[in-house]
Coordinates of C-alpha atoms in Angstrom, one line a residue:
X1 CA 18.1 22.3 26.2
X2 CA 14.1 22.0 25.0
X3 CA 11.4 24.0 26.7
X4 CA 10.7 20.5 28.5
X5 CA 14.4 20.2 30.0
X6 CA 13.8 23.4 31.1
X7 CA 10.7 23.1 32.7
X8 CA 12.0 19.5 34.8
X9 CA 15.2 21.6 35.9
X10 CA 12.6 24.0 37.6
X11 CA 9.9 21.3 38.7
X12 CA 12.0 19.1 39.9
X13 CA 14.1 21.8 42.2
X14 CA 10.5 23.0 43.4
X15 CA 9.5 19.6 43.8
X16 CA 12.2 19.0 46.3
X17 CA 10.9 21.9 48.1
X18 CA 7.4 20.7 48.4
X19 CA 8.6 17.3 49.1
X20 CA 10.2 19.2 52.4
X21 CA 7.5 21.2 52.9
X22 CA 5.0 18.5 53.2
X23 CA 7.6 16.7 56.2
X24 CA 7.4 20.3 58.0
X25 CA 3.8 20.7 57.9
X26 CA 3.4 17.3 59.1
X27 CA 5.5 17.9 62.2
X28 CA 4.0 21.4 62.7
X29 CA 0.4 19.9 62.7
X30 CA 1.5 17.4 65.6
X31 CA 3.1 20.1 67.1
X32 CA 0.4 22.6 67.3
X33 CA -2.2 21.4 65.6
X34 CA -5.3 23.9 64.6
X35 CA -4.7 25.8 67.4
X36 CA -4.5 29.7 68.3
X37 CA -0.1 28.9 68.2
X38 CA -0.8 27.3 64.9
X39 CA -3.6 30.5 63.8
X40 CA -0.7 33.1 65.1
X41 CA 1.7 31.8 63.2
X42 CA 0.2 31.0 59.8
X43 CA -1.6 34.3 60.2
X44 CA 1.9 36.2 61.2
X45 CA 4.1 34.5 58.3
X46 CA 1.3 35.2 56.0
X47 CA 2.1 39.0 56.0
X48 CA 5.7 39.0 55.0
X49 CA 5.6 35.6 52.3
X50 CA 2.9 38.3 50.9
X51 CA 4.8 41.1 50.5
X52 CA 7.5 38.7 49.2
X53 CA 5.1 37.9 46.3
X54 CA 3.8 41.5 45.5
X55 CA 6.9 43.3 45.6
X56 CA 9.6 41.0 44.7
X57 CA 8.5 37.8 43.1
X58 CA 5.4 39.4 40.9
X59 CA 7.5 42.6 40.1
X60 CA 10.9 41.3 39.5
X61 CA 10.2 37.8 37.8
X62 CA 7.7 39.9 35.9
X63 CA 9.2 43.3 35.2
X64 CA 12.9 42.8 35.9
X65 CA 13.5 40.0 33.6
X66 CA 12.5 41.5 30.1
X67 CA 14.8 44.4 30.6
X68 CA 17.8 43.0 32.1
X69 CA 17.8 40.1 29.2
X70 CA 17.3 43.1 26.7
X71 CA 20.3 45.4 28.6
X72 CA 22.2 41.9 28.1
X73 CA 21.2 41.9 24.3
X74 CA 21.7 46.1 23.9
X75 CA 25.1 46.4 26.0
X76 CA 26.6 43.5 27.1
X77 CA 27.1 42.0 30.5
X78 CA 28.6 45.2 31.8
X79 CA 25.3 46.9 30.8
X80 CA 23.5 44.3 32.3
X81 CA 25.8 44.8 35.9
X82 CA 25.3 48.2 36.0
X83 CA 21.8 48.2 35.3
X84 CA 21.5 45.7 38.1
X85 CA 23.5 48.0 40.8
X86 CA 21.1 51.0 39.8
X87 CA 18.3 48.5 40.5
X88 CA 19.5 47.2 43.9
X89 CA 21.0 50.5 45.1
X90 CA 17.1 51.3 45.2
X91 CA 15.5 48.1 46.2
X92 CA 18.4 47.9 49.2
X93 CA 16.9 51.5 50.3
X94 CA 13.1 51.0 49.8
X95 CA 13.1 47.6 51.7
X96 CA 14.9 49.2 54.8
X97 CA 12.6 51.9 55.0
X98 CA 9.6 49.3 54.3
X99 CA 11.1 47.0 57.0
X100 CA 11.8 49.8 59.7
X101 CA 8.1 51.4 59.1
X102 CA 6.0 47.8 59.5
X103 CA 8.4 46.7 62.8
X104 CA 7.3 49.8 64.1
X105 CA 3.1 49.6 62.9
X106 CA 2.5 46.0 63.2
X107 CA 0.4 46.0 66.1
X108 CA -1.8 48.4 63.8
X109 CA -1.2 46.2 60.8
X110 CA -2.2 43.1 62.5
X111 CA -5.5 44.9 64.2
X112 CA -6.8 46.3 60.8
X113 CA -5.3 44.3 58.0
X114 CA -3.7 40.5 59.2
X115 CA -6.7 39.0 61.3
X116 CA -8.4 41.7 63.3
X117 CA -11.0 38.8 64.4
X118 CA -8.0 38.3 66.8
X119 CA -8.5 41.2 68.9
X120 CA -11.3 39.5 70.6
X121 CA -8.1 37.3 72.2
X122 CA -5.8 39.5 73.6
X123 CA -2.8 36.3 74.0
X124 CA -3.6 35.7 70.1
X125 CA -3.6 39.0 69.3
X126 CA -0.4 39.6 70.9
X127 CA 1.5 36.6 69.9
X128 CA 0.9 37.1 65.9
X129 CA 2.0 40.8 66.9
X130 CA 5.9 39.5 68.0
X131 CA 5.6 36.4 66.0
X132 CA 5.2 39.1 62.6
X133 CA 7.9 41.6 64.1
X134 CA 10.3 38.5 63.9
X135 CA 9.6 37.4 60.7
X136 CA 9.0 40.4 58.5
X137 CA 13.3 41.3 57.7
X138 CA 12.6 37.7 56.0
X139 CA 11.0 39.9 53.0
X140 CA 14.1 41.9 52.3
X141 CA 16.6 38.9 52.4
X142 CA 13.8 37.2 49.9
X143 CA 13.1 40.3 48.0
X144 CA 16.7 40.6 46.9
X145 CA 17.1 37.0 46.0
X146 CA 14.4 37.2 44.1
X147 CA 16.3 40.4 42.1
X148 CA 19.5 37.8 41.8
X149 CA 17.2 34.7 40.6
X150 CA 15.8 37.0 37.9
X151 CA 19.3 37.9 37.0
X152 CA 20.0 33.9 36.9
X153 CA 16.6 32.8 35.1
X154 CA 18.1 35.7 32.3
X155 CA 21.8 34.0 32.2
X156 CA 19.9 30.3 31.6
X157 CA 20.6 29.1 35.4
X158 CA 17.3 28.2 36.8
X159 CA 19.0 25.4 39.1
X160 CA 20.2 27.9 42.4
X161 CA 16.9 30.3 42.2
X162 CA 15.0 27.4 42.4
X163 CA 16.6 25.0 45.5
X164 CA 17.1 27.9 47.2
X165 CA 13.3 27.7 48.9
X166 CA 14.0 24.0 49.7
X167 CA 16.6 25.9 53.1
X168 CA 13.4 27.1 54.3
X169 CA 12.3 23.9 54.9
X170 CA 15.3 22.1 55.8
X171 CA 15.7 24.8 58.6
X172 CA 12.2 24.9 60.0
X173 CA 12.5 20.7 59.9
X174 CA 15.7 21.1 61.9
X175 CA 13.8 23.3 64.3
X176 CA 10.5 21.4 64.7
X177 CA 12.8 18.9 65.3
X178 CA 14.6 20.3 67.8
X179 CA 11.5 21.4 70.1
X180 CA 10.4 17.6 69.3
X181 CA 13.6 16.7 70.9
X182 CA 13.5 19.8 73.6
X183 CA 9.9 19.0 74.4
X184 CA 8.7 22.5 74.2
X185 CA 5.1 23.8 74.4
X186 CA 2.7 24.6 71.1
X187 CA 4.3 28.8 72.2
X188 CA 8.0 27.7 72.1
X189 CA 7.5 26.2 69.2
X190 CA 6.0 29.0 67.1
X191 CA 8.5 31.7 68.3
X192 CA 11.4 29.1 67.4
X193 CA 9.6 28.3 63.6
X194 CA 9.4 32.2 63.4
X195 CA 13.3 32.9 64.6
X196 CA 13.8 29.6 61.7
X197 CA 12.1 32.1 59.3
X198 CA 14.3 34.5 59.4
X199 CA 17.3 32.6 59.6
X200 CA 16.3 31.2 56.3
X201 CA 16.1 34.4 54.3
X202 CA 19.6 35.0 55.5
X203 CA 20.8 31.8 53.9
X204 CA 18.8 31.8 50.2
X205 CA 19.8 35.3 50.1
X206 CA 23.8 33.9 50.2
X207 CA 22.6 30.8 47.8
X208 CA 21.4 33.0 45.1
X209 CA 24.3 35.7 45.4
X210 CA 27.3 33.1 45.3
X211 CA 25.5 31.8 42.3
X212 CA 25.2 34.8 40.6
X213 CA 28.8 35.3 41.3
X214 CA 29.4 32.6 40.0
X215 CA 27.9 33.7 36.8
X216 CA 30.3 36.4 36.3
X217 CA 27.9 39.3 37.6
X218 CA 29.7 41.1 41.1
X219 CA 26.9 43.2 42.1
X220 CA 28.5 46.3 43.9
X221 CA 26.5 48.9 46.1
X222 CA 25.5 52.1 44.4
X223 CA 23.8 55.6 45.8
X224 CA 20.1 54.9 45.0
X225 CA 19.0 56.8 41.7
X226 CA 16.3 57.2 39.7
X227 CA 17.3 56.8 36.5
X228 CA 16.0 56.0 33.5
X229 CA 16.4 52.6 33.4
X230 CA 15.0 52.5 37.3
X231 CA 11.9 54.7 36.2
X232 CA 10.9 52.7 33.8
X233 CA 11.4 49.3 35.7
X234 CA 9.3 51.0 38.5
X235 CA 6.5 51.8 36.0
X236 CA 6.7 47.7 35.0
X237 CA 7.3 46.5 38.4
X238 CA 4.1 48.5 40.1
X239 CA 1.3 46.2 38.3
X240 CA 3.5 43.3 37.5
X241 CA 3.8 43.3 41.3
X242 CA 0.2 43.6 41.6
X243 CA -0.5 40.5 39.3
X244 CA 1.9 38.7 39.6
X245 CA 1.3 38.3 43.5
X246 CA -3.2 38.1 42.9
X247 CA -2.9 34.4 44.5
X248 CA -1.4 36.2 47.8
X249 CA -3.5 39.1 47.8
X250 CA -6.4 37.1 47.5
X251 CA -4.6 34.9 51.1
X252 CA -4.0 37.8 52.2
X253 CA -7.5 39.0 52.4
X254 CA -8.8 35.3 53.3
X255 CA -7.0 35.4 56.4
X256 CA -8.4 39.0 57.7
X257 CA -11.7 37.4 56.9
X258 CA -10.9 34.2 58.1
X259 CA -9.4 35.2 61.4
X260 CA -13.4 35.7 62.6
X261 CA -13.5 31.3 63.2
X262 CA -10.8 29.2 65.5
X263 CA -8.9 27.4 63.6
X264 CA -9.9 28.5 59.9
X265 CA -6.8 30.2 59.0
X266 CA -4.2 27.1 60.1
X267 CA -6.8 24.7 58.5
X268 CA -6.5 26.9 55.2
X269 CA -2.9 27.1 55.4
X270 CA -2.4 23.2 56.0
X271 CA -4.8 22.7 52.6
X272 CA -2.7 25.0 50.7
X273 CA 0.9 23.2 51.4
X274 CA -0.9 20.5 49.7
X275 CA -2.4 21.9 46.9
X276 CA 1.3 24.1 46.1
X277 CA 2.8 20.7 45.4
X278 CA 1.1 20.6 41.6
X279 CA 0.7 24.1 42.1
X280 CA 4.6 25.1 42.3
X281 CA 6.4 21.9 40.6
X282 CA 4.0 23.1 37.4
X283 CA 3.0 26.5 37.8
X284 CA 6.0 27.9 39.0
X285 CA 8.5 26.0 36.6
X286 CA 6.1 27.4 33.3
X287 CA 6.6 31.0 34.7
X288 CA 9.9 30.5 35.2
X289 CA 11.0 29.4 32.1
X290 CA 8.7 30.9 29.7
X291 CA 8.5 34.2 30.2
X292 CA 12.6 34.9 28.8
X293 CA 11.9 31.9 26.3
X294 CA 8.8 34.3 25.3
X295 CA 10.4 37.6 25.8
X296 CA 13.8 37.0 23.9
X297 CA 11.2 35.0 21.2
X298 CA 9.3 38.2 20.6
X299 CA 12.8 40.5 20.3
X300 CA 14.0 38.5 17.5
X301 CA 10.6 38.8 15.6
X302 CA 9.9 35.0 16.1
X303 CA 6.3 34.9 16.3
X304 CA 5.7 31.2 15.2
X305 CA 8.4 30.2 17.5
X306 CA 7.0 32.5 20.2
X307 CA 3.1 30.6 19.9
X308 CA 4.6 27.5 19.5
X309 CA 6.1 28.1 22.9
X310 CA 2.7 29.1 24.4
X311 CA 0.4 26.3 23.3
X312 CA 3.2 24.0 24.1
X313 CA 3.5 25.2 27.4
X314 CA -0.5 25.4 27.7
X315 CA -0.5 21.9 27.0
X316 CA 2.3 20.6 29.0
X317 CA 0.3 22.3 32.2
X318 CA -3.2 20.4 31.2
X319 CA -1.3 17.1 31.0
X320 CA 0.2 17.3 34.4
X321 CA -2.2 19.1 36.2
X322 CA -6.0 17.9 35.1
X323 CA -5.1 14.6 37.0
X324 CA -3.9 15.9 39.5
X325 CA -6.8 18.3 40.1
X326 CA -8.9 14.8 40.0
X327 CA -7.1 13.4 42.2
X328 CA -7.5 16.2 44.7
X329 CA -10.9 16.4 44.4
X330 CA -11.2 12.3 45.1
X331 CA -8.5 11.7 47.5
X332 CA -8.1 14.6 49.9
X333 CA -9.5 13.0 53.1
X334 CA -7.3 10.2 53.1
X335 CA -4.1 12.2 51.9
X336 CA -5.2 15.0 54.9
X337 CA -5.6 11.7 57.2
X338 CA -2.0 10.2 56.9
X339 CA 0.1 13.4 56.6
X340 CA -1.6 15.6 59.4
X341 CA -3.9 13.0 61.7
X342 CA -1.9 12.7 64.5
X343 CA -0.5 14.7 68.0
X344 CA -2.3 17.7 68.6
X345 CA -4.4 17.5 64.8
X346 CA -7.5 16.3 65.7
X347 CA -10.1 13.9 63.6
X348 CA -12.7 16.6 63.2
X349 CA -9.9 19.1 61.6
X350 CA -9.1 16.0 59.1
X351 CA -12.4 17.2 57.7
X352 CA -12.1 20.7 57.3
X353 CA -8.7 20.6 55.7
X354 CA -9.5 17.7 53.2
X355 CA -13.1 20.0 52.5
X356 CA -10.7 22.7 51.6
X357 CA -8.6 20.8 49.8
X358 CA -11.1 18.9 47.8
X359 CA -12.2 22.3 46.6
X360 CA -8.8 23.8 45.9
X361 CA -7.8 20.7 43.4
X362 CA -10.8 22.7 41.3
X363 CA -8.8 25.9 40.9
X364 CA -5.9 23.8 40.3
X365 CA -5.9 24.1 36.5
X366 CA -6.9 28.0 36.7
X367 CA -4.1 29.2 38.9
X368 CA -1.5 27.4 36.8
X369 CA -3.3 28.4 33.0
X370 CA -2.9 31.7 35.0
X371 CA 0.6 31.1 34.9
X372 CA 1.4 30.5 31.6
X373 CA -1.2 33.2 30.3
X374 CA 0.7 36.3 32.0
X375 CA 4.0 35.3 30.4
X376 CA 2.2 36.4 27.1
X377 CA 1.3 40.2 28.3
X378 CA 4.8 40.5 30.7
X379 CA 6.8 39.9 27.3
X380 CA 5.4 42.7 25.4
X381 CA 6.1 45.1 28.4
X382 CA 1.6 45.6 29.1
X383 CA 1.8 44.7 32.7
X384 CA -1.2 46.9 32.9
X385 CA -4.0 44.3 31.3
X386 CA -3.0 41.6 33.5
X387 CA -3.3 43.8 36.9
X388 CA -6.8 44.9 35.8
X389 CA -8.0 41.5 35.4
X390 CA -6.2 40.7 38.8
X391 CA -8.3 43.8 40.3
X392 CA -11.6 42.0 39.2
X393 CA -10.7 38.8 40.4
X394 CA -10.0 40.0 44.3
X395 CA -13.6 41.6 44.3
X396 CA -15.1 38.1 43.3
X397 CA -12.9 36.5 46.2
X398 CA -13.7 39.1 48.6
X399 CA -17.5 39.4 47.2
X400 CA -18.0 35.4 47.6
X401 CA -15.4 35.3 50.6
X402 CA -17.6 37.4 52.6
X403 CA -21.1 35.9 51.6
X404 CA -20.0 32.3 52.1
X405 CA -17.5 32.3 55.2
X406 CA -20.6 32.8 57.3
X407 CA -22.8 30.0 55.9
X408 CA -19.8 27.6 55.1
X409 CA -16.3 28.5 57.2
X410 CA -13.3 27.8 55.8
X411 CA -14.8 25.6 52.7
X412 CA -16.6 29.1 51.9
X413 CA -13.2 30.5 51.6
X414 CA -11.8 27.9 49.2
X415 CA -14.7 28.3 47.0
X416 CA -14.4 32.2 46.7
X417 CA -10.5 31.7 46.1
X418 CA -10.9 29.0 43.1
X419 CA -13.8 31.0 41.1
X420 CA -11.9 33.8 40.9
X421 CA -8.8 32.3 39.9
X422 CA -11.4 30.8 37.2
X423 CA -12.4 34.3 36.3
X424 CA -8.6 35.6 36.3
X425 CA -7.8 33.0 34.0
X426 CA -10.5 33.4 31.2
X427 CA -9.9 37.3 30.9
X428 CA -6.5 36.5 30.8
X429 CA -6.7 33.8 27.2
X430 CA -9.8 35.8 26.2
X431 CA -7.5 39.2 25.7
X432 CA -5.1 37.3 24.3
X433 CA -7.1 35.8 21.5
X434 CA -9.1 39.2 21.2
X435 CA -5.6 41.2 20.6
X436 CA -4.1 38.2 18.5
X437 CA -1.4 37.5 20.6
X438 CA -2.2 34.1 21.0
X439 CA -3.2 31.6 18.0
X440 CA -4.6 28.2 19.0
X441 CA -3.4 25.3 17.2
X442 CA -5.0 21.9 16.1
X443 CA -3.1 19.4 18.2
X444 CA -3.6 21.4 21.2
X445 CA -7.8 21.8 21.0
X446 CA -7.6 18.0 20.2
X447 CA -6.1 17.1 23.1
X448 CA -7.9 19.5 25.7
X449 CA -11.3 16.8 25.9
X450 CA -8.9 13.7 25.7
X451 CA -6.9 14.5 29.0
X452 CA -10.0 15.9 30.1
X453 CA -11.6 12.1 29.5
X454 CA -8.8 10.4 30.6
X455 CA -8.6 12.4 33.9
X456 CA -12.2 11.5 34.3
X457 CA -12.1 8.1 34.1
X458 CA -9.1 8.1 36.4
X459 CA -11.3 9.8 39.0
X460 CA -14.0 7.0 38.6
X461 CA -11.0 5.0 39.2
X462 CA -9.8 6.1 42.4
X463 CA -13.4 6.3 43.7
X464 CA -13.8 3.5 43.7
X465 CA -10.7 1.8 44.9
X466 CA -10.7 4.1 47.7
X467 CA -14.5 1.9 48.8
X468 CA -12.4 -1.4 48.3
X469 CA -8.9 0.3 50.3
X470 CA -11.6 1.7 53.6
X471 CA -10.0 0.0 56.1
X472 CA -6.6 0.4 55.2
X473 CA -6.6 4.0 54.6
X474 CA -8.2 4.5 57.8
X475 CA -6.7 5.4 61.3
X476 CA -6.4 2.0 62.6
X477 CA -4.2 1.1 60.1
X478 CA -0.6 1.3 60.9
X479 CA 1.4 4.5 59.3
X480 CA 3.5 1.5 56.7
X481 CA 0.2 0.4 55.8
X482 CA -1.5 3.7 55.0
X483 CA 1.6 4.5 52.9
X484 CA 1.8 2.2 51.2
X485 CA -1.8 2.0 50.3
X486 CA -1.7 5.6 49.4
X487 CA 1.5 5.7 47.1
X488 CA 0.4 2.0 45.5
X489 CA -3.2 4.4 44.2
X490 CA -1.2 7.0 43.3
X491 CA 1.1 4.7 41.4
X492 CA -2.4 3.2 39.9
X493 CA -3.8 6.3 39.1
X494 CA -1.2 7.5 37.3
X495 CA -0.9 4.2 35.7
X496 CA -4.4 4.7 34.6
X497 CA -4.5 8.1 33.6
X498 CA -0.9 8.0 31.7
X499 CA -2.3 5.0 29.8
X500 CA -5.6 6.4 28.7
X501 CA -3.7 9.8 27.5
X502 CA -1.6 8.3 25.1
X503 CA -4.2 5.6 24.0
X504 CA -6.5 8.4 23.2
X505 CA -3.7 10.8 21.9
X506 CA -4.3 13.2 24.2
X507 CA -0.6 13.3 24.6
X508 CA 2.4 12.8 22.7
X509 CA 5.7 14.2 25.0
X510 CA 7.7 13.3 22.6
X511 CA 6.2 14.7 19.3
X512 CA 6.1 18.5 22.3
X513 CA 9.5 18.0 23.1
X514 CA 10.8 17.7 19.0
X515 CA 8.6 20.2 18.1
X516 CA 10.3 22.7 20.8
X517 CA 13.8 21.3 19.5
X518 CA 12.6 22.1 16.2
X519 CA 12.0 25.5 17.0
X520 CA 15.1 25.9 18.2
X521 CA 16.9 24.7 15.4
X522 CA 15.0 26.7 13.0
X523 CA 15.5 29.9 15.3
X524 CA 19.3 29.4 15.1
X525 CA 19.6 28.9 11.5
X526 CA 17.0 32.3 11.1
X527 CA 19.9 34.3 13.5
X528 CA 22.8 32.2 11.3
X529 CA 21.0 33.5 7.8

């Protein structure tokens, strides 16, 4: 399969996901709304998904992967197995302990590091208290399938890792559902989501191990042990965990700051589930795939094959997210308007959230480049490099975070998140030129200004159909009619800004995809010779 195929079995698994999470955070904003339910919540659910990121997506996709797919190469699948029962033995141990020391400090933890602006409302306060305590075992079942989907990313089975997140969604539809249906208040229906939460863990968790099973890997239990192998994964995993998991450290710290204005936190949190559609169909499927492409690449000494894989996946990321950036930027209000504008969402939050989002569709490009940059340090074992640069980035967010929420809200917020994704980003490509890791080629710094042109002119675009389409993008318009409107621009846009690429040359999918065959080929018959 080319580095393409592999990339669409990711994006479209994640897309499925989005495509679900979009219909739950519609029916949660007409269930609560902006509210202090909807704050609690987002602010509760925001501790654990972080921890999720930091110390099992970041470290594991990021540190694990490399040495399980060199164990594989060194001794076999039965190297492989027992290297991943010495690694869960541990993880198993240190997430129990982790879970049974934060149920028992989260009042603390919420007070000093979730959204101590809450304390000035005791019911808020102590509804993201229980709402957390509910939802935080959700980080060990997630944790451990994260261990198992690196484990299948290794074997070349991206398909189960990535549909397992799409549960979530189906389960917290089924239960906003169910309180549509039960009529329950904007409380019932937060400590329901959060009891849907955890439920979900418990059923990814069983996705990804049957699959791994299936595989031919039968993880077994063993006493926790530090050995080598373990040591040196924890020396990986500590700043690979760190990096990998900057976008949620830099939530993280949003939402302490953020907790100080009603409604900031949910309105943040209902931009974002937008802005991870691009975000995760893209961003997520590069990461996935590229860093054992890279990593296995780099082993055999393949370097051409190893940059042709970076600038290809470079430019596969421009192509599908600069217009979708644009169109961001252009388009939120009237996206915010139809998916969220109704029941307990109010007109005046319609504003704030399509502000935010506006702003986010900025950073788009940054946080996915981010993506496919770190791939390029993680395969040569320097997790290091990347966690410094993380470490500046969260002082620009939490510099600019804290200057600008006062003056602009939640918009202030979004700005300080996307410049330091920018930042991130640049120190990122700029070490990898400076070490020589990464060697631009022609066809890519051709194409760079064409989509940038061509995603341009597609904004124009938009702009002004969206003056011609007022009225039926608007409120009074039925729901068919602003659907309709909405996916017929999309469907232009994309028209337009598809066109214009190829016209321009700014893209060519079929000369990427037979030059990543090509590598392939020439790879095999390199091993073969």
């Amino acid at each position: 399969m080319s580095l393409i195929g592999k990339f669409a079995t990711v994006g479209t698994a994640t897309l499925g996901s989005r495509i679900f999470g979009f219909l739950r955070e519609t029916l949660m904003a007409a269930a609560v709304g902006t509210g202090p339910v909807a704050d609690a919540f987002n602010a509760a659910f925001r501790f654990p998904n972080t921890f999720r990121r930091l110390f099992a997506e970041g470290a594991f996709n990021s540190a694990f992967v490399p040495l399980f797919a060199k164990e594989i190469e060194a001794n076999g699948m039965e190297g492989a197995r027992r290297f991943s029962e010495e690694v869960f033995g541990v993880l198993f141990t240190v997430l129990l302990a982790l879970t049974i020391l934060m149920e028992l400090s989260m009042p603390f933890i919420v007070r000093t590091v979730i959204a101590p602006g809450f304390l000035e409302d005791p019911v808020k306060f102590d509804n993201t208290v229980r709402l957390a305590t509910i939802m935080f075992p959700y980080l060990a079942c997630m944790s451990l399938a994260a261990m198992m989907g690196g484990m299948l990313n290794s074997l070349h089975r991206y398909f189960a890792a990535a549909i397992a997140p799409v549960f979530l969604n189906i389960i917290l539809i089924g239960v906003l559902a169910l309180a549509w249906w039960k009529n329950y208040d904007p409380l019932q229906v937060g400590y329901a989501l959060s009891w849907g939460v955890m439920a979900a863990g418990l059923v990814q968790l069983a996705i990804v191990w049957i699959a791994v099973r299936n595989a031919g890997m039968r993880i077994g239990f063993r006493r926790p042990r530090l050995t080598k192998n373990v040591q040196r994964l924890l020396v990986l995993a500590l700043p690979a965990a760190i990096t990998g998991g900057i976008t949620q450290i830099n939530l993280l710290i949003n939402t302490n700051i953020a907790s100080g204005g009603e409604g900031v936190i949910s309105s943040l949190a209902y931009a974002d589930r937008i802005y991870q559609l691009p975000l995760g169909v893209v961003g997520i499927a590069v990461a996935t795939v590229l860093l054992p492409e890279l990593a296995r690449a780099l082993r055999g000494g393949h370097m051409v094959e190893a940059g042709s894989l970076q600038n290809r996946s470079v430019e596969f990321v421009l192509f599908l997210t600069l217009p979708a950036a644009a169109a961001l930027l252009v388009m939120a209000e009237p996206i915010v308007r139809f998916l969220y504008e109704r029941g307990n969402f109010a007109p005046s939050a319609t504003i704030t959230v399509s502000q935010i989002l506006g702003i986010y569709g900025l950073g788009l490009p940054a946080f996915v480049l981010i993506k496919a940059f770190i791939p390029g340090f993680f395969a040569r074992e320097d997790t290091r490099t990347p966690m410094i640069f993380a470490a500046i980035s969260v002082v620009v967010n939490v510099s600019l975070a804290l200057t600008l929420f006062p003056r602009l809200g939640g918009p202030g917020i979004a700005i300080a998140e996307i410049t330091a994704g920018w930042v991130n980003a640049a120190l990122l490509f700029g070490m990898l030129l400076w070490r020589g890791h990464w060697h631009l080629d022609i066809p890519l710094l051709t194409r760079i200004p064409r989509l940038l042109l061509a995603a341009a002119l597609m904004a124009v675009f938009v702009h002004y159909a969206l003056t011609w389409l007022t009225f039926e993008l608007s409120s009074a318009s039925s729901i068919f009619v602003r659907a309709g409107t909405i996916m017929g621009l999309v469907f232009g846009a994309m028209l337009v800004y598809f066109v214009l690429a190829f016209l321009s040359g700014g893209a060519d999918i079929g000369m990427v995809k037979r030059a990543v065959r090509k590598r392939g080929k020439k790879t095999a018959e390199t091993e073969a010779g």
